[in-house]
Amino acid sequence: MTAPFVLAVPSKGRLQENAEAFFTRAGLSLAKPRGARDYRGTIAGLDNVEIAYLSASEIASQLARGMVHLGVTGEDLLRESIPDADKRVLLIDSLGFGSANVVVAVPQAWIDVRTMTDLDDVTTGFRAQHNRRMRVATKYINLTRNFFAAHGVVDYRIVESAGATEGAPAVGTAELIVDITTTGATLAANGLKVLDDGVILRSQANLVASREADWSTEARETARVILDHIAARARASKFREVRTRFAGCNEALLTEAHNRFGVVAPFGGPTSSGMLTLHCPPMHLYALGSFLREHGADTVSIASLDYVLDRENPLFAKLEAFLRQ
Ligand SMILES: Nc1ncnc2c1ncn2[C@@H]1O[C@H](COP(=O)(O)OP(=O)(O)OP(=O)(O)O)[C@@H](O)[C@H]1O
Ligand SMILES: O=P(O)(O)OC[C@H]1O[C@H](OP(=O)(O)OP(=O)(O)O)[C@H](O)[C@@H]1O
Ligand SMILES: [Mg+2]
């Protein structure tokens, strides 16, 4: 029996629900054959795939070590926990959920501190005055070190935080923090503000491949099938299908529709009877419909697409290129 292909999916936390919905939308239905507390799952129809349900941070480290082939996790966790992340993992696609920024935040009471340059000044002043360095509470140790170094800030030390980081300045265990934020509510509730140029990373959930995993011929074929589902769904969700038929429908009209509305004609130009199928970005649908009617269409039908399978699969092509390097 060949070794299974392992796909890691968040088992809890912020990414779990969205990640499961993402695979379902792509037509990959995940199942837990032994019940909800089972941390190993399957995908209907793909016998050689094992789903590993792990926490988002565990997925990042398993990807780095090649224990899983593909996984869904936050970019913040990848960049923090994997040195030289771009060599060891491939961010195949960002998934449009789990958005959050890793930021440098200081007490709102520091009214003169708005930028990293201001922070550099106060850290230096603090050290001279108190004979110790300012403390930065964070679990993003590597991201903090790199970002502070890039801004020339050196007079600080990191206090590793396991949680409730935003509370550190108020309880006196640190002067400032680096943490992740989405709505900013937790920062505000703790009297903190983000520095104007203090966004270290704009993160979101990504579909990620590991370089170190066992990429046998079978594993690549399985990845191709999974990525084919995902690419077909991604392609479908970017467009709606527009159909019409009218005599004056010709190539020139099609070119104009392409230039004005970003329309593509997946099956070529109009047939001899003027029948035409177009794919149009959702935001231009009404304008396209009006345009077609102005040129003679009596009826324009618009429908959503579930899947669009193209011969080219840009996601798998990206994976192949990465594994070849
Ligand atoms: N507001 C947010 N706060 C924290 N993380 C967020 C937020 N929005 C999205 N995320 C993303 O979700 C990821 C996982 O966060 P979460 O706290 O849900 O994990 P977790 O299940 O608690 O994992 P662990 O036990 O390893 O901390 C974050 O690293 C980040 O990529
Ligand atoms: O900007 P906001 O929308 O307020 O969100 C940010 C907060 O959410 C996260 O904590 P989480 O709830 O995941 O708890 P944790 O620290 O235990 O992981 C994060 O660590 C922040 O504290
Ligand atoms: Mg958490």
Short mmCIF file of C-alpha atoms and ligand atoms in Angstrom, two decimals:
data_model
loop_
_atom_site.label_atom_id
_atom_site.label_comp_id
_atom_site.label_asym_id
_atom_site.label_seq_id
_atom_site.Cartn_x
_atom_site.Cartn_y
_atom_site.Cartn_z
CA MET A 1 0.00 0.00 0.00
CA THR A 2 1.33 3.45 -0.85
CA ALA A 3 1.73 6.06 1.91
CA PRO A 4 -1.35 8.28 2.21
CA PHE A 5 -1.50 11.81 0.95
CA VAL A 6 -2.04 14.06 3.99
CA LEU A 7 -4.15 17.23 3.87
CA ALA A 8 -4.13 19.29 7.09
CA VAL A 9 -7.30 21.18 8.04
CA PRO A 10 -7.75 23.43 11.13
CA SER A 11 -9.54 21.50 13.85
CA LYS A 12 -10.51 24.49 16.00
CA GLY A 13 -10.24 28.22 16.31
CA ARG A 14 -10.90 31.02 13.84
CA LEU A 15 -10.11 29.12 10.66
CA GLN A 16 -11.96 25.86 11.22
CA GLU A 17 -15.45 26.67 9.95
CA ASN A 18 -14.29 28.64 6.94
CA ALA A 19 -11.75 26.00 5.96
CA GLU A 20 -14.33 23.22 5.99
CA ALA A 21 -16.76 25.37 4.00
CA PHE A 22 -13.99 26.14 1.51
CA PHE A 23 -13.39 22.44 0.74
CA THR A 24 -17.12 21.73 0.57
CA ARG A 25 -17.62 24.54 -1.95
CA ALA A 26 -14.83 23.05 -4.05
CA GLY A 27 -16.78 19.78 -4.17
CA LEU A 28 -14.45 18.03 -1.72
CA SER A 29 -16.58 16.73 1.11
CA LEU A 30 -14.60 16.04 4.25
CA ALA A 31 -15.85 13.31 6.56
CA LYS A 32 -14.95 12.15 10.04
CA PRO A 33 -15.81 8.46 9.90
CA ARG A 34 -15.34 7.96 13.65
CA GLY A 35 -17.29 11.03 14.83
CA ALA A 36 -16.70 14.69 15.64
CA ARG A 37 -13.80 14.12 18.05
CA ASP A 38 -11.89 12.10 15.47
CA TYR A 39 -8.74 13.91 14.37
CA ARG A 40 -8.29 11.82 11.21
CA GLY A 41 -10.72 12.20 8.34
CA THR A 42 -11.31 11.28 4.72
CA ILE A 43 -12.48 12.91 1.50
CA ALA A 44 -15.35 11.22 -0.31
CA GLY A 45 -14.07 9.65 -3.53
CA LEU A 46 -10.35 10.13 -2.83
CA ASP A 47 -9.29 6.91 -1.16
CA ASN A 48 -5.64 7.70 -0.70
CA VAL A 49 -6.18 11.00 1.13
CA GLU A 50 -6.00 11.31 4.89
CA ILE A 51 -7.26 14.51 6.54
CA ALA A 52 -5.22 15.56 9.58
CA TYR A 53 -7.26 17.83 11.86
CA LEU A 54 -4.74 20.02 13.68
CA SER A 55 -4.54 23.49 15.23
CA ALA A 56 -3.52 26.27 12.84
CA SER A 57 -0.09 26.63 14.45
CA GLU A 58 0.53 22.87 14.36
CA ILE A 59 -0.31 22.88 10.63
CA ALA A 60 2.42 25.45 10.03
CA SER A 61 5.03 23.32 11.78
CA GLN A 62 3.92 20.06 10.13
CA LEU A 63 4.17 21.75 6.71
CA ALA A 64 7.71 22.89 7.55
CA ARG A 65 8.70 19.35 8.52
CA GLY A 66 7.07 17.67 5.53
CA MET A 67 4.64 15.68 7.68
CA VAL A 68 1.70 16.85 5.57
CA HIS A 69 1.55 17.54 1.83
CA LEU A 70 -1.03 20.34 1.78
CA GLY A 71 -2.61 22.39 4.54
CA VAL A 72 -4.71 25.42 5.34
CA THR A 73 -3.23 27.88 7.83
CA GLY A 74 -2.55 31.57 8.48
CA GLU A 75 0.33 33.33 6.77
CA ASP A 76 1.29 34.88 10.15
CA LEU A 77 1.99 31.42 11.58
CA LEU A 78 4.03 30.35 8.54
CA ARG A 79 6.19 33.48 8.52
CA GLU A 80 6.71 33.36 12.27
CA SER A 81 7.52 29.69 12.67
CA ILE A 82 9.40 28.87 9.46
CA PRO A 83 12.73 30.57 8.79
CA ASP A 84 13.09 31.05 5.02
CA ALA A 85 9.42 30.16 4.61
CA ASP A 86 9.39 30.78 0.86
CA LYS A 87 11.95 28.04 0.30
CA ARG A 88 10.24 25.43 2.44
CA VAL A 89 6.56 26.00 1.77
CA LEU A 90 4.54 27.33 -1.14
CA LEU A 91 1.60 29.63 -0.51
CA ILE A 92 -0.50 28.27 -3.37
CA ASP A 93 -3.45 30.60 -2.95
CA SER A 94 -4.90 33.00 -0.40
CA LEU A 95 -8.39 31.94 0.59
CA GLY A 96 -10.20 35.18 1.43
CA PHE A 97 -10.85 34.38 5.09
CA GLY A 98 -8.92 34.53 8.36
CA SER A 99 -7.77 38.08 7.57
CA ALA A 100 -5.83 39.74 10.38
CA ASN A 101 -2.86 42.09 10.73
CA VAL A 102 0.20 41.54 12.88
CA VAL A 103 0.85 44.99 14.37
CA VAL A 104 3.04 47.01 16.72
CA ALA A 105 0.81 48.64 19.35
CA VAL A 106 1.67 51.07 22.15
CA PRO A 107 -0.40 52.72 24.91
CA GLN A 108 -2.75 55.42 23.57
CA ALA A 109 -1.33 57.66 26.31
CA TRP A 110 1.94 57.90 24.35
CA ILE A 111 0.55 60.77 22.28
CA ASP A 112 3.91 61.71 20.74
CA VAL A 113 4.64 58.18 19.55
CA ARG A 114 3.03 57.62 16.16
CA THR A 115 5.65 55.92 14.02
CA MET A 116 8.48 53.39 14.27
CA THR A 117 10.93 56.32 14.18
CA ASP A 118 9.20 57.81 17.24
CA LEU A 119 9.39 54.38 18.88
CA ASP A 120 13.10 54.21 18.14
CA ASP A 121 13.55 57.53 19.96
CA VAL A 122 11.57 56.53 23.05
CA THR A 123 13.23 53.11 23.35
CA THR A 124 16.64 54.75 23.26
CA GLY A 125 15.56 57.41 25.76
CA PHE A 126 14.01 54.77 28.03
CA ARG A 127 17.22 52.77 28.14
CA ALA A 128 19.31 55.84 28.96
CA GLN A 129 16.91 56.89 31.71
CA HIS A 130 16.07 53.55 33.32
CA ASN A 131 19.17 51.55 32.53
CA ARG A 132 17.07 48.74 31.13
CA ARG A 133 15.40 48.07 27.81
CA MET A 134 11.74 48.45 26.95
CA ARG A 135 9.82 45.18 26.89
CA VAL A 136 7.73 44.03 23.94
CA ALA A 137 5.17 41.32 24.75
CA THR A 138 4.47 38.99 21.82
CA LYS A 139 4.23 35.44 20.55
CA TYR A 140 5.51 36.69 17.15
CA ILE A 141 9.16 36.71 18.17
CA ASN A 142 10.77 36.32 14.76
CA LEU A 143 8.42 38.71 12.96
CA THR A 144 9.08 41.29 15.69
CA ARG A 145 12.88 40.92 15.55
CA ASN A 146 12.99 41.24 11.78
CA PHE A 147 10.61 44.20 11.64
CA PHE A 148 12.31 46.11 14.45
CA ALA A 149 15.73 45.46 12.90
CA ALA A 150 14.48 46.72 9.53
CA HIS A 151 13.44 49.95 11.28
CA GLY A 152 16.71 50.27 13.19
CA VAL A 153 15.03 49.74 16.59
CA VAL A 154 17.47 47.89 18.87
CA ASP A 155 16.86 49.07 22.46
CA TYR A 156 14.14 46.58 23.41
CA ARG A 157 13.76 43.06 24.64
CA ILE A 158 11.05 40.53 23.95
CA VAL A 159 8.85 39.08 26.66
CA GLU A 160 7.29 35.96 25.25
CA SER A 161 3.52 35.94 25.65
CA ALA A 162 1.32 32.88 25.61
CA GLY A 163 -1.99 34.75 25.37
CA ALA A 164 -3.90 37.87 26.43
CA THR A 165 -0.93 39.83 25.08
CA GLU A 166 -2.90 43.08 24.93
CA GLY A 167 -3.13 43.06 28.73
CA ALA A 168 0.65 43.15 29.26
CA PRO A 169 1.17 46.95 29.31
CA ALA A 170 -1.67 47.48 31.81
CA VAL A 171 -0.41 44.81 34.20
CA GLY A 172 3.15 46.09 33.84
CA THR A 173 4.83 43.05 32.29
CA ALA A 174 5.73 44.97 29.09
CA GLU A 175 5.68 48.53 27.72
CA LEU A 176 4.31 47.66 24.27
CA ILE A 177 3.11 44.67 22.24
CA VAL A 178 3.15 42.96 18.85
CA ASP A 179 -0.01 40.97 18.23
CA ILE A 180 -2.62 40.03 15.68
CA THR A 181 -5.77 42.08 15.25
CA THR A 182 -8.85 42.04 13.06
CA THR A 183 -11.45 44.49 14.34
CA GLY A 184 -9.11 46.35 16.71
CA ALA A 185 -11.63 45.86 19.53
CA THR A 186 -9.19 44.07 21.84
CA LEU A 187 -6.51 46.75 21.32
CA ALA A 188 -9.01 49.54 22.01
CA ALA A 189 -10.38 47.81 25.09
CA ASN A 190 -6.84 47.72 26.45
CA GLY A 191 -6.05 51.36 25.67
CA LEU A 192 -3.58 50.54 22.88
CA LYS A 193 -3.07 52.03 19.40
CA VAL A 194 -1.34 50.74 16.28
CA LEU A 195 1.65 52.78 15.05
CA ASP A 196 1.00 54.46 11.68
CA ASP A 197 3.68 52.35 9.98
CA GLY A 198 3.37 49.49 12.47
CA VAL A 199 1.66 46.84 10.33
CA ILE A 200 4.19 44.01 10.14
CA LEU A 201 2.10 41.63 8.06
CA ARG A 202 -1.32 41.51 6.46
CA SER A 203 -2.22 37.89 6.95
CA GLN A 204 -5.00 35.61 5.80
CA ALA A 205 -5.62 31.91 5.50
CA ASN A 206 -3.70 30.23 2.69
CA LEU A 207 -3.64 26.89 0.96
CA VAL A 208 -0.05 25.78 1.47
CA ALA A 209 2.21 23.01 0.13
CA SER A 210 5.24 21.54 1.87
CA ARG A 211 8.47 21.02 -0.05
CA GLU A 212 9.72 18.32 2.29
CA ALA A 213 6.67 16.04 1.98
CA ASP A 214 6.98 12.76 0.08
CA TRP A 215 6.05 13.97 -3.41
CA SER A 216 5.79 10.58 -5.10
CA THR A 217 4.13 10.28 -8.49
CA GLU A 218 0.94 9.19 -6.70
CA ALA A 219 1.10 12.15 -4.31
CA ARG A 220 1.46 14.59 -7.20
CA GLU A 221 -1.48 13.03 -8.97
CA THR A 222 -3.59 13.35 -5.81
CA ALA A 223 -2.54 17.01 -5.43
CA ARG A 224 -3.50 17.58 -9.06
CA VAL A 225 -7.01 16.22 -8.44
CA ILE A 226 -7.49 18.27 -5.25
CA LEU A 227 -6.16 21.45 -6.86
CA ASP A 228 -8.30 20.81 -9.93
CA HIS A 229 -11.41 20.94 -7.74
CA ILE A 230 -10.21 24.11 -6.02
CA ALA A 231 -9.19 25.87 -9.24
CA ALA A 232 -12.51 24.97 -10.91
CA ARG A 233 -14.41 26.50 -8.03
CA ALA A 234 -12.16 29.59 -7.87
CA ARG A 235 -12.55 30.16 -11.61
CA ALA A 236 -16.33 29.72 -11.36
CA SER A 237 -16.73 32.16 -8.48
CA LYS A 238 -14.97 34.98 -10.35
CA PHE A 239 -17.56 34.94 -13.16
CA ARG A 240 -21.23 34.58 -14.00
CA GLU A 241 -22.46 32.94 -17.16
CA VAL A 242 -24.22 35.28 -19.59
CA ARG A 243 -26.14 33.86 -22.54
CA THR A 244 -27.89 35.56 -25.40
CA ARG A 245 -28.69 35.28 -29.10
CA PHE A 246 -29.18 38.04 -31.63
CA ALA A 247 -28.35 38.65 -35.27
CA GLY A 248 -25.98 41.58 -34.85
CA CYS A 249 -23.76 39.70 -32.44
CA ASN A 250 -20.27 39.62 -33.98
CA GLU A 251 -16.56 39.54 -33.19
CA ALA A 252 -16.25 43.34 -33.01
CA LEU A 253 -18.94 43.46 -30.34
CA LEU A 254 -17.19 40.71 -28.43
CA THR A 255 -13.91 42.62 -28.47
CA GLU A 256 -15.65 45.72 -27.15
CA ALA A 257 -17.36 43.67 -24.40
CA HIS A 258 -14.00 42.19 -23.46
CA ASN A 259 -12.32 45.59 -23.23
CA ARG A 260 -15.13 47.32 -21.38
CA PHE A 261 -16.39 44.61 -19.03
CA GLY A 262 -13.57 42.06 -18.70
CA VAL A 263 -15.74 39.46 -20.42
CA VAL A 264 -14.32 36.20 -21.81
CA ALA A 265 -15.93 33.91 -24.37
CA PRO A 266 -14.93 30.42 -23.22
CA PHE A 267 -16.47 28.64 -26.19
CA GLY A 268 -15.47 31.15 -28.87
CA GLY A 269 -17.38 33.84 -30.75
CA PRO A 270 -21.08 33.75 -31.64
CA THR A 271 -22.41 30.75 -33.60
CA SER A 272 -23.84 31.31 -37.10
CA SER A 273 -27.24 32.01 -35.53
CA GLY A 274 -25.71 34.54 -33.11
CA MET A 275 -25.83 32.31 -30.00
CA LEU A 276 -23.25 33.46 -27.47
CA THR A 277 -22.05 32.29 -24.04
CA LEU A 278 -19.91 34.70 -22.04
CA HIS A 279 -18.25 34.69 -18.65
CA CYS A 280 -18.46 38.10 -16.99
CA PRO A 281 -17.10 39.41 -13.65
CA PRO A 282 -20.08 39.92 -11.27
CA MET A 283 -19.55 43.69 -10.94
CA HIS A 284 -20.07 44.30 -14.68
CA LEU A 285 -23.14 42.12 -15.24
CA TYR A 286 -25.74 44.83 -15.50
CA ALA A 287 -23.58 47.02 -17.72
CA LEU A 288 -22.92 44.06 -20.02
CA GLY A 289 -26.63 43.18 -20.17
CA SER A 290 -27.47 46.76 -21.11
CA PHE A 291 -24.75 46.82 -23.73
CA LEU A 292 -26.01 43.59 -25.34
CA ARG A 293 -29.60 44.86 -25.41
CA GLU A 294 -28.52 48.17 -26.96
CA HIS A 295 -26.97 46.13 -29.77
CA GLY A 296 -30.03 44.03 -30.43
CA ALA A 297 -30.41 41.33 -27.78
CA ASP A 298 -34.03 40.82 -26.67
CA THR A 299 -33.12 38.54 -23.82
CA VAL A 300 -29.95 38.08 -21.79
CA SER A 301 -29.86 35.33 -19.19
CA ILE A 302 -27.42 35.36 -16.30
CA ALA A 303 -26.61 32.35 -14.14
CA SER A 304 -24.08 31.54 -11.48
CA LEU A 305 -21.44 28.93 -12.18
CA ASP A 306 -20.58 26.08 -9.82
CA TYR A 307 -17.36 24.86 -11.45
CA VAL A 308 -15.34 25.75 -14.51
CA LEU A 309 -12.80 23.12 -15.47
CA ASP A 310 -10.07 24.52 -17.71
CA ARG A 311 -7.35 22.46 -19.34
CA GLU A 312 -4.79 24.63 -17.57
CA ASN A 313 -4.74 24.44 -13.77
CA PRO A 314 -2.80 27.47 -12.51
CA LEU A 315 -2.65 26.13 -8.94
CA PHE A 316 -1.12 22.79 -9.89
CA ALA A 317 1.24 24.54 -12.33
CA LYS A 318 2.46 26.68 -9.44
CA LEU A 319 3.02 23.61 -7.27
CA GLU A 320 4.93 21.79 -10.00
CA ALA A 321 7.17 24.81 -10.59
CA PHE A 322 7.89 25.06 -6.84
CA LEU A 323 8.79 21.37 -6.53
CA ARG A 324 11.09 21.62 -9.56
CA GLN A 325 13.21 24.44 -8.06
N1 LIG B 1 -8.76 38.18 15.08
C1 LIG B 1 -7.90 37.20 14.97
N2 LIG B 1 -7.12 36.90 16.00
C2 LIG B 1 -6.25 35.89 15.93
N3 LIG B 1 -6.07 35.12 14.85
C3 LIG B 1 -6.80 35.37 13.78
C4 LIG B 1 -7.75 36.40 13.78
N4 LIG B 1 -8.33 36.40 12.61
C5 LIG B 1 -7.77 35.42 11.90
N5 LIG B 1 -6.81 34.79 12.57
C6 LIG B 1 -5.99 33.69 12.07
O1 LIG B 1 -6.30 32.49 12.76
C7 LIG B 1 -5.11 31.83 13.15
C8 LIG B 1 -5.40 30.88 14.27
O2 LIG B 1 -5.86 31.57 15.36
P1 LIG B 1 -6.65 30.87 16.50
O3 LIG B 1 -6.46 31.68 17.72
O4 LIG B 1 -8.01 30.57 16.06
O5 LIG B 1 -5.88 29.48 16.58
P2 LIG B 1 -5.98 28.40 17.66
O6 LIG B 1 -6.90 27.33 17.21
O7 LIG B 1 -6.22 29.08 18.97
O8 LIG B 1 -4.53 27.76 17.57
P3 LIG B 1 -3.46 27.70 18.69
O9 LIG B 1 -4.02 26.80 19.73
O10 LIG B 1 -2.29 27.13 17.97
O11 LIG B 1 -3.30 29.14 19.13
C9 LIG B 1 -4.18 33.00 13.44
O12 LIG B 1 -2.85 32.65 13.48
C10 LIG B 1 -4.50 33.89 12.26
O13 LIG B 1 -3.84 33.43 11.10
O1 LIG B 2 -8.79 42.74 16.81
P1 LIG B 2 -9.78 41.78 17.40
O2 LIG B 2 -10.92 41.51 16.48
O3 LIG B 2 -10.24 42.22 18.76
O4 LIG B 2 -9.08 40.34 17.55
C1 LIG B 2 -7.80 40.18 18.09
C2 LIG B 2 -7.74 39.21 19.22
O5 LIG B 2 -8.17 37.91 18.83
C3 LIG B 2 -7.13 36.96 19.05
O6 LIG B 2 -7.27 36.24 20.20
P2 LIG B 2 -8.15 34.91 20.27
O7 LIG B 2 -9.59 35.29 20.45
O8 LIG B 2 -7.86 34.02 19.10
O9 LIG B 2 -7.65 34.25 21.59
P3 LIG B 2 -6.23 33.56 21.86
O10 LIG B 2 -5.29 34.68 22.14
O11 LIG B 2 -6.50 32.71 23.05
O12 LIG B 2 -5.87 32.76 20.64
C4 LIG B 2 -5.86 37.79 19.08
O13 LIG B 2 -4.83 37.17 19.82
C5 LIG B 2 -6.31 39.10 19.67
O14 LIG B 2 -6.26 39.06 21.06
MG MG B 3 -5.77 31.25 19.48
#
